[in-house]
Coordinates of C-alpha atoms and ligand atoms in Angstrom, one line a residue:
X466 CA -15.2 30.6 10.6
X467 CA -17.0 28.0 12.7
X468 CA -14.7 25.0 12.1
X469 CA -11.6 24.8 14.2
X470 CA -9.2 21.8 14.3
X471 CA -7.1 22.9 17.2
X472 CA -6.9 21.2 20.6
X473 CA -7.5 23.2 23.8
X474 CA -4.6 24.2 26.0
X475 CA -5.7 21.6 28.6
X476 CA -5.8 18.9 25.9
X477 CA -2.3 19.9 24.7
X478 CA -1.0 19.8 28.3
X479 CA -2.4 16.3 28.9
X480 CA -0.9 15.1 25.7
X481 CA 2.5 16.5 26.7
X482 CA 2.3 15.0 30.2
X483 CA 1.3 11.5 28.9
X484 CA 4.0 11.6 26.2
X485 CA 6.7 12.6 28.7
X486 CA 5.6 9.9 31.1
X487 CA 5.7 7.3 28.4
X488 CA 9.2 8.4 27.2
X489 CA 10.4 7.7 30.8
X490 CA 8.3 4.6 31.7
X491 CA 7.0 2.9 28.6
X492 CA 10.0 2.7 26.3
X493 CA 10.1 0.2 23.4
X494 CA 12.6 -1.8 25.5
X495 CA 10.1 -1.9 28.4
X496 CA 7.4 -2.9 26.0
X497 CA 9.5 -5.8 24.7
X498 CA 10.1 -6.9 28.2
X499 CA 6.3 -6.8 29.0
X500 CA 5.5 -8.7 25.8
X501 CA 8.1 -11.4 26.6
X502 CA 7.1 -11.8 30.3
X503 CA 3.4 -11.6 29.5
X504 CA 2.5 -8.9 32.1
X505 CA 2.2 -5.2 32.6
X506 CA 4.2 -4.4 35.8
X507 CA 2.2 -3.0 38.7
X508 CA 4.3 0.2 38.6
X509 CA 3.1 1.0 35.1
X510 CA -0.5 0.6 36.2
X511 CA 0.1 2.7 39.4
X512 CA 2.0 5.3 37.3
X513 CA -1.0 5.7 35.0
X514 CA -3.2 6.2 38.0
X515 CA -0.9 8.9 39.4
X516 CA -0.9 10.5 36.0
X517 CA -4.7 10.7 36.3
X518 CA -5.5 8.9 33.1
X519 CA -7.3 5.8 34.4
X520 CA -11.1 6.0 33.7
X521 CA -10.4 9.7 32.7
X522 CA -13.9 10.5 31.4
X523 CA -15.6 9.5 34.8
X524 CA -17.0 12.8 36.1
X525 CA -15.1 14.7 38.8
X526 CA -17.9 14.3 41.3
X527 CA -17.5 10.5 41.0
X528 CA -13.7 10.6 41.5
X529 CA -12.6 10.8 37.9
X530 CA -10.7 13.4 35.9
X531 CA -13.9 14.4 34.1
X532 CA -12.2 15.0 30.8
X533 CA -14.0 15.0 27.4
X534 CA -13.8 12.2 24.8
X535 CA -11.4 14.2 22.7
X536 CA -8.9 14.1 25.6
X537 CA -9.6 10.4 26.2
X538 CA -8.6 9.8 22.6
X539 CA -5.4 11.8 23.0
X540 CA -4.5 9.6 26.0
X541 CA -5.3 6.5 24.0
X542 CA -3.3 7.8 21.0
X543 CA -0.2 8.5 23.2
X544 CA -0.3 5.2 25.1
X545 CA -0.7 3.4 21.7
X546 CA 2.3 5.3 20.3
X547 CA 4.4 4.1 23.3
X548 CA 3.2 0.5 23.6
X549 CA 2.8 -0.6 20.0
X550 CA 1.6 -4.1 21.2
X551 CA -1.5 -2.1 22.2
X552 CA -1.7 -4.1 25.5
X553 CA -1.4 -1.1 27.8
X554 CA -4.0 0.9 25.9
X555 CA -6.3 -2.2 25.6
X556 CA -6.1 -2.9 29.4
X557 CA -6.3 0.5 30.9
X558 CA -7.5 3.1 28.4
X559 CA -10.0 1.1 26.5
X560 CA -11.3 -1.7 28.7
X561 CA -11.0 0.0 32.0
X562 CA -11.2 3.5 30.7
X563 CA -14.0 3.6 28.2
X564 CA -16.0 0.8 29.8
X565 CA -15.4 2.4 33.2
X566 CA -17.2 5.5 32.1
X567 CA -20.2 3.5 31.0
X568 CA -20.1 1.4 34.2
X569 CA -20.0 4.6 36.3
X570 CA -23.0 5.9 34.4
X571 CA -25.3 3.0 35.2
X572 CA -23.9 1.5 38.5
X573 CA -25.2 2.0 42.0
X574 CA -23.4 4.0 44.6
X575 CA -22.2 0.7 46.2
X576 CA -20.5 -0.4 43.0
X577 CA -19.0 3.0 42.4
X578 CA -17.5 3.1 45.9
X579 CA -16.2 -0.5 45.9
X580 CA -15.0 -0.8 42.3
X581 CA -15.1 2.3 40.1
X582 CA -13.2 4.6 42.5
X583 CA -10.5 1.9 43.3
X584 CA -10.1 1.3 39.6
X585 CA -9.4 5.1 39.1
X586 CA -6.8 4.8 41.8
X587 CA -5.2 1.8 40.1
X588 CA -6.1 -0.6 42.9
X589 CA -8.7 -2.8 41.2
X590 CA -9.4 -3.9 37.6
X591 CA -12.8 -3.4 35.9
X592 CA -13.5 -5.1 32.6
X593 CA -16.2 -6.2 30.2
X594 CA -17.4 -9.8 29.7
X595 CA -20.1 -10.3 27.1
X596 CA -18.6 -12.8 24.7
X597 CA -19.4 -16.5 25.1
X598 CA -17.9 -19.6 23.6
X599 CA -20.9 -19.9 21.3
X600 CA -20.3 -16.5 19.7
X601 CA -19.5 -12.9 20.3
X602 CA -21.1 -11.0 17.4
X603 CA -24.5 -12.8 17.7
X604 CA -26.0 -11.6 21.0
X605 CA -29.0 -13.9 20.5
X606 CA -26.7 -16.9 21.0
X607 CA -25.7 -15.8 24.5
X608 CA -26.7 -18.4 27.1
X609 CA -26.0 -16.7 30.4
X610 CA -29.1 -16.3 32.4
X611 CA -30.0 -14.2 35.5
X612 CA -33.1 -15.2 37.5
X613 CA -34.6 -13.0 40.2
X614 CA -34.9 -14.5 43.7
X615 CA -36.1 -12.0 46.3
X616 CA -33.7 -9.1 46.3
X617 CA -31.0 -11.2 44.5
X618 CA -30.2 -12.4 41.1
X619 CA -28.9 -16.0 40.4
X620 CA -26.6 -16.1 37.5
X621 CA -25.4 -19.1 35.5
X622 CA -23.3 -19.1 32.4
X623 CA -19.8 -18.9 31.0
X624 CA -17.9 -16.0 29.4
X625 CA -15.0 -16.6 27.0
X626 CA -12.1 -14.5 25.4
X627 CA -12.3 -12.0 28.1
X628 CA -9.5 -9.4 28.6
X629 CA -7.8 -9.2 32.0
X630 CA -9.1 -12.3 33.8
X631 CA -5.8 -13.0 35.5
X632 CA -5.2 -9.4 36.5
X633 CA -8.8 -9.2 37.9
X634 CA -8.3 -12.3 39.9
X635 CA -4.9 -11.2 41.2
X636 CA -5.7 -7.6 42.1
X637 CA -9.5 -7.7 42.7
X638 CA -12.2 -6.1 40.7
X639 CA -15.0 -7.4 38.4
X640 CA -16.8 -7.3 35.1
X641 CA -19.7 -5.8 33.3
X642 CA -21.7 -8.8 32.2
X643 CA -24.8 -9.3 30.1
X644 CA -27.4 -11.9 30.9
X645 CA -30.8 -12.9 29.7
X646 CA -33.5 -12.1 32.3
X647 CA -36.6 -12.7 30.2
X648 CA -37.4 -14.4 26.9
X649 CA -37.3 -12.3 23.7
X650 CA -39.2 -12.6 20.4
X651 CA -37.1 -14.2 17.6
X652 CA -37.1 -11.0 15.6
X653 CA -35.7 -9.0 18.5
X654 CA -33.4 -11.3 20.5
X655 CA -31.6 -8.4 22.1
X656 CA -34.6 -7.6 24.2
X657 CA -34.9 -9.2 27.7
X658 CA -31.2 -8.8 28.4
X659 CA -29.9 -7.1 31.6
X660 CA -26.5 -5.9 32.5
X661 CA -24.8 -6.5 35.9
X662 CA -21.5 -5.8 37.6
X663 CA -20.0 -9.1 38.7
X664 CA -17.3 -8.8 41.5
X665 CA -14.8 -11.4 40.5
X666 CA -14.5 -12.9 44.1
X667 CA -18.2 -13.7 44.3
X668 CA -18.7 -17.4 45.2
X669 CA -19.5 -19.5 42.1
X670 CA -17.1 -17.5 39.8
X671 CA -14.3 -19.6 38.5
X672 CA -11.7 -19.0 35.8
X673 CA -11.9 -21.9 33.3
X674 CA -9.4 -20.9 30.7
X675 CA -6.3 -18.8 30.0
X676 CA -5.6 -18.4 26.3
X677 CA -2.2 -18.3 24.8
X678 CA -2.7 -15.4 22.4
X679 CA -0.3 -14.6 19.5
X680 CA -0.1 -10.9 20.4
X681 CA -1.0 -8.3 23.0
X682 CA 0.8 -10.6 25.4
X683 CA 1.1 -8.4 28.5
X684 CA -2.7 -8.6 29.2
X685 CA -4.3 -11.9 29.8
X686 CA -7.3 -13.3 27.9
X687 CA -9.4 -16.0 29.5
X688 CA -12.7 -17.5 30.3
X689 CA -14.8 -17.9 33.5
X690 CA -17.9 -19.7 34.5
X691 CA -20.7 -18.5 36.9
X692 CA -22.5 -21.2 38.8
X693 CA -25.4 -20.1 40.9
X694 CA -23.7 -16.8 41.5
X695 CA -25.8 -14.6 43.8
X696 CA -25.8 -10.9 43.2
X697 CA -27.7 -8.3 45.2
X698 CA -30.0 -6.1 43.1
X699 CA -27.6 -3.2 43.7
X700 CA -25.3 -5.0 41.2
X701 CA -27.8 -4.6 38.3
X702 CA -26.7 -1.9 35.9
X703 CA -29.5 0.4 34.9
X704 CA -33.0 -0.9 34.2
X705 CA -34.0 -4.5 33.8
X706 CA -34.3 -5.5 30.1
X707 CA -32.2 -2.6 28.8
X708 CA -28.8 -4.2 29.2
X709 CA -28.2 -4.7 25.4
X710 CA -28.7 -0.9 24.8
X711 CA -26.3 0.1 27.6
X712 CA -23.8 -2.5 26.4
X713 CA -23.9 -1.0 22.9
X714 CA -23.2 2.4 24.4
X715 CA -20.2 0.9 26.1
X716 CA -19.0 -0.7 22.9
X717 CA -19.3 2.6 21.1
X718 CA -17.1 4.4 23.7
X719 CA -14.5 1.6 23.7
X720 CA -14.4 1.4 19.8
X721 CA -13.7 5.1 19.6
X722 CA -10.8 4.8 22.1
X723 CA -9.3 1.7 20.4
X724 CA -9.4 3.6 17.1
X725 CA -7.4 6.5 18.7
X726 CA -4.9 4.0 20.2
X727 CA -4.4 2.3 16.9
X728 CA -3.6 5.6 15.4
X729 CA -0.8 6.0 17.9
X730 CA 0.6 2.6 16.8
X731 CA 0.4 3.6 13.2
X732 CA 2.3 6.8 13.7
X733 CA 5.0 5.1 15.8
X734 CA 5.7 2.3 13.3
X735 CA 5.7 4.7 10.4
X736 CA 8.3 6.9 12.3
X737 CA 10.3 3.7 12.9
X738 CA 10.0 3.0 9.2
X739 CA 11.1 6.5 8.2
X740 CA 14.3 6.3 10.4
X741 CA 15.1 3.0 8.8
X742 CA 14.6 3.7 5.1
X743 CA 16.6 6.9 5.4
X744 CA 19.7 5.0 6.7
X745 CA 19.5 1.6 5.1
X746 CA 21.3 1.5 1.8
X747 CA 20.8 -0.8 -1.3
X748 CA 22.3 -0.4 -4.7
X749 CA 24.2 2.7 -3.4
X750 CA 21.1 4.6 -2.2
X751 CA 19.1 4.9 1.0
X752 CA 16.1 2.6 0.3
X753 CA 13.8 5.6 1.0
X754 CA 15.0 7.0 -2.4
X755 CA 13.1 4.1 -4.1
X756 CA 9.6 5.1 -4.9
X757 CA 8.4 1.5 -4.4
X758 CA 9.0 2.3 -0.7
X759 CA 8.6 6.1 -0.4
X760 CA 5.3 6.1 -2.2
X761 CA 4.0 3.4 0.2
X762 CA 5.0 5.7 3.1
X763 CA 3.2 8.7 1.4
X764 CA 0.0 6.6 1.0
X765 CA 0.1 5.3 4.6
X766 CA 0.7 8.7 6.1
X767 CA -2.2 10.2 4.1
X768 CA -4.5 7.4 5.3
X769 CA -3.3 7.9 8.8
X770 CA -4.1 11.7 8.7
X771 CA -7.5 11.0 7.1
X772 CA -8.3 8.4 9.8
X773 CA -7.1 10.7 12.6
X774 CA -9.4 13.4 11.3
X775 CA -12.3 10.9 11.4
X776 CA -11.4 9.7 14.9
X777 CA -11.2 13.2 16.4
X778 CA -14.3 14.4 14.6
X779 CA -16.1 11.4 16.0
X780 CA -14.7 12.1 19.5
X781 CA -16.1 15.6 19.2
X782 CA -19.5 14.1 18.1
X783 CA -19.4 11.7 21.1
X784 CA -18.9 14.7 23.5
X785 CA -21.9 16.4 21.9
X786 CA -23.9 13.2 22.0
X787 CA -23.7 13.3 25.8
X788 CA -24.9 16.9 25.6
X789 CA -27.9 15.8 23.6
X790 CA -26.7 17.5 20.3
X791 CA -26.2 14.3 18.2
X792 CA -28.3 11.1 18.4
X793 CA -26.6 7.9 19.6
X794 CA -27.3 6.3 16.2
X795 CA -25.7 9.1 14.3
X796 CA -22.5 8.8 16.4
X797 CA -22.6 5.0 16.3
X798 CA -22.3 5.3 12.5
X799 CA -19.1 7.3 12.8
X800 CA -17.7 5.1 15.5
X801 CA -18.2 2.0 13.4
X802 CA -16.2 3.7 10.6
X803 CA -13.4 4.5 13.1
X804 CA -13.3 0.9 14.4
X805 CA -13.5 -0.5 10.8
X806 CA -10.6 1.6 9.6
X807 CA -8.1 2.3 12.3
X808 CA -7.0 -1.1 13.5
X809 CA -6.7 -2.4 9.9
X810 CA -4.6 0.7 9.0
X811 CA -2.3 0.0 11.9
X812 CA -2.0 -3.6 10.8
X813 CA -1.2 -2.5 7.3
X814 CA 1.4 0.0 8.5
X815 CA 3.1 -2.7 10.7
X816 CA 3.2 -5.1 7.8
X817 CA 4.6 -2.6 5.3
X818 CA 7.2 -1.3 7.8
X819 CA 8.3 -4.9 8.6
X820 CA 8.8 -5.5 4.9
X821 CA 10.8 -2.3 4.5
X822 CA 13.1 -3.7 7.2
X823 CA 13.9 -6.8 5.1
X824 CA 15.0 -9.9 7.1
X825 CA 15.6 -7.8 10.2
X826 CA 11.9 -6.9 10.2
X827 CA 11.0 -10.6 10.7
X828 CA 13.1 -10.9 13.9
X829 CA 12.3 -9.9 17.4
X830 CA 15.2 -7.5 17.4
X831 CA 13.0 -5.2 15.4
X832 CA 10.1 -3.9 17.5
X833 CA 7.5 -3.7 14.7
X834 CA 6.4 -7.4 14.8
X835 CA 5.0 -6.8 18.3
X836 CA 2.7 -4.2 16.9
X837 CA 1.7 -6.5 14.0
X838 CA 0.7 -9.3 16.4
X839 CA -1.0 -6.9 18.8
X840 CA -3.2 -4.8 16.6
X841 CA -4.4 -8.0 14.9
X842 CA -6.5 -8.6 18.0
X843 CA -8.6 -5.6 17.1
X844 CA -8.9 -6.6 13.4
X845 CA -10.1 -10.1 14.4
X846 CA -12.7 -9.0 16.9
X847 CA -11.9 -7.4 20.2
X848 CA -14.6 -4.7 20.8
X849 CA -16.5 -6.1 17.8
X850 CA -15.5 -7.7 14.5
X851 CA -14.9 -5.6 11.4
X852 CA -17.9 -7.1 9.6
X853 CA -20.1 -6.1 12.5
X854 CA -19.0 -2.5 12.0
X855 CA -20.0 -2.9 8.3
X856 CA -23.4 -4.3 9.4
X857 CA -23.9 -1.1 11.5
X858 CA -23.0 1.0 8.5
X859 CA -25.2 -0.9 6.1
X860 CA -28.1 -0.5 8.5
X861 CA -27.6 3.3 8.6
X862 CA -26.8 3.8 4.9
X863 CA -29.4 1.5 3.3
X864 CA -31.9 1.0 6.1
X865 CA -32.4 -1.9 8.6
X866 CA -34.1 -4.2 6.0
X867 CA -30.8 -4.4 4.1
X868 CA -28.9 -6.1 7.0
X869 CA -28.1 -9.5 5.4
X870 CA -29.8 -11.8 7.9
X871 CA -33.1 -9.8 7.8
X872 CA -35.7 -10.9 5.3
X873 CA -36.4 -8.1 2.7
X874 CA -40.0 -7.0 2.5
X875 CA -41.5 -7.9 -0.9
Ligands
FAD102 C1 -7.6 -10.4 22.2 C2 -9.1 -10.4 22.4 C3 -9.7 -9.8 23.5 C4 -11.0 -9.9 23.8 N1 -11.5 -9.3 24.9 C5 -12.9 -9.4 25.2 C6 -13.4 -8.9 26.4 O1 -12.7 -8.3 27.2 N2 -14.7 -9.0 26.6 C7 -15.6 -9.6 25.7 O2 -16.8 -9.7 26.0 N3 -15.1 -10.1 24.5 C8 -13.8 -10.0 24.2 N4 -13.3 -10.5 23.1 C9 -14.2 -11.1 22.2 C10 -14.6 -10.3 21.0 O3 -15.6 -9.3 21.5 C11 -15.2 -11.2 20.0 O4 -14.1 -11.9 19.4 C12 -16.0 -10.5 18.9 O5 -17.2 -10.0 19.4 C13 -16.4 -11.5 17.8 O6 -17.0 -12.6 18.3 P1 -16.4 -14.1 17.9 O7 -14.9 -14.1 18.2 O8 -17.2 -15.1 18.7 O9 -16.6 -14.2 16.4 P2 -17.9 -14.6 15.6 O10 -19.0 -13.7 16.1 O11 -18.1 -16.1 15.7 O12 -17.6 -14.2 14.2 C14 -16.7 -15.0 13.3 C15 -16.5 -14.3 12.0 O13 -17.8 -14.1 11.4 C16 -18.0 -12.8 11.0 N5 -19.4 -12.5 11.1 C17 -20.2 -12.7 12.2 N6 -21.5 -12.2 12.0 C18 -21.5 -11.7 10.7 C19 -22.4 -11.0 9.9 N7 -23.7 -10.8 10.3 N8 -22.1 -10.6 8.6 C20 -20.8 -10.8 8.2 N9 -19.8 -11.4 8.9 C21 -20.2 -11.8 10.2 C22 -17.1 -11.9 12.0 O14 -16.8 -10.7 11.4 C23 -15.9 -12.9 12.2 O15 -15.0 -12.6 11.2 C24 -11.9 -10.4 22.8 C25 -11.4 -10.9 21.6 C26 -10.0 -10.9 21.4 C27 -9.4 -11.4 20.1

């Protein structure tokens, strides 16, 4: 009997602790307030730090909680269940959390002491900034450059649609960035890219944009430029020229956690829907008696359970990947399926539950619209567009020659 779907006692305890904390601190009323004001209060951020869930997968010897990826998914799921706008999960459990692990893996001791450890304590913000105005999916289009000068790198470029720029400026911290450090052949544009950690208060860094998003309002999205920014070599992440590969590892970790968070949103909105369709009456019956509605619930719940099974299987694989038992490519394939499915399922659940609510569902008195606006960000593109997940899958299922933009061999 080798297969076992149960969580460990520690995992159950962490789920309970996060759930109870959210019931006290991250109620739907609080989430509405955050969505309206456009910020996550400092006490929420600090509370998550005290709970020990910031950058939770960072090893204990580096100041983290050293939990596994299954546990990190549990945390994401519970935070997504509480804050259905997905802003809290996006900011602290996905961007800081999953990227924080990857940052810690490749950074120098100096970056760890000055940025990773304070981020774990909820004092500074760490994020990820790869996207540029010219394109996010197409890495070859990135224009940011880093040129070596003695023991320093001189960086020029602009990053756009970046989560947390205002928070990073206000509280301190910095970003994982990707820059071209040497030319690459046209058939392999991802070569010649190096990753760096950019402290946000470095001279030459300037915020150029704050977007007015339609959802996920409590975390800012902005752009910043880097003009002759000088970074010591200690701020290079990993080896020169390997930045693309490290960044893809970071994306994989983040995509897994956003999928888990989206499952929390899905379950919460379906539960809101269940409560409503049991009490709202039409034609003398609770509307949950009409199969036009109850069958939609049955289908959505089935899809949710199937997707959760995929997400937790993938988290288990991700843990084994770091123990050398699965290849990165094999796990990437599963992670792309999670990212492809989970946010869209959450969006569909929000849409259906809004419709079950009738006119009330279209008002801000009903919480579900916050979820609908929020999860759309992950359907559109945050942590990688849906079609890019399909490209990864096609590459694995049919072979690399079948990726649309590659010329097929005769
Ligand atoms: C709310 C929000 C927060 C974000 N936060 C961050 C952040 O913190 N850091 C960061 O670096 N980026 C961030 N992003 C940017 C995100 O990573 C990009 O949106 C994403 O990579 C897609 O890039 P793009 O928006 O430039 O779209 P494009 O790459 O221009 O794609 C446009 C459309 O074309 C499709 N497409 C592209 N290539 C192909 C192909 N080969 N085959 C089929 N279809 C294709 C895409 O699926 C998409 O629908 C954020 C985005 C959002 C919406």
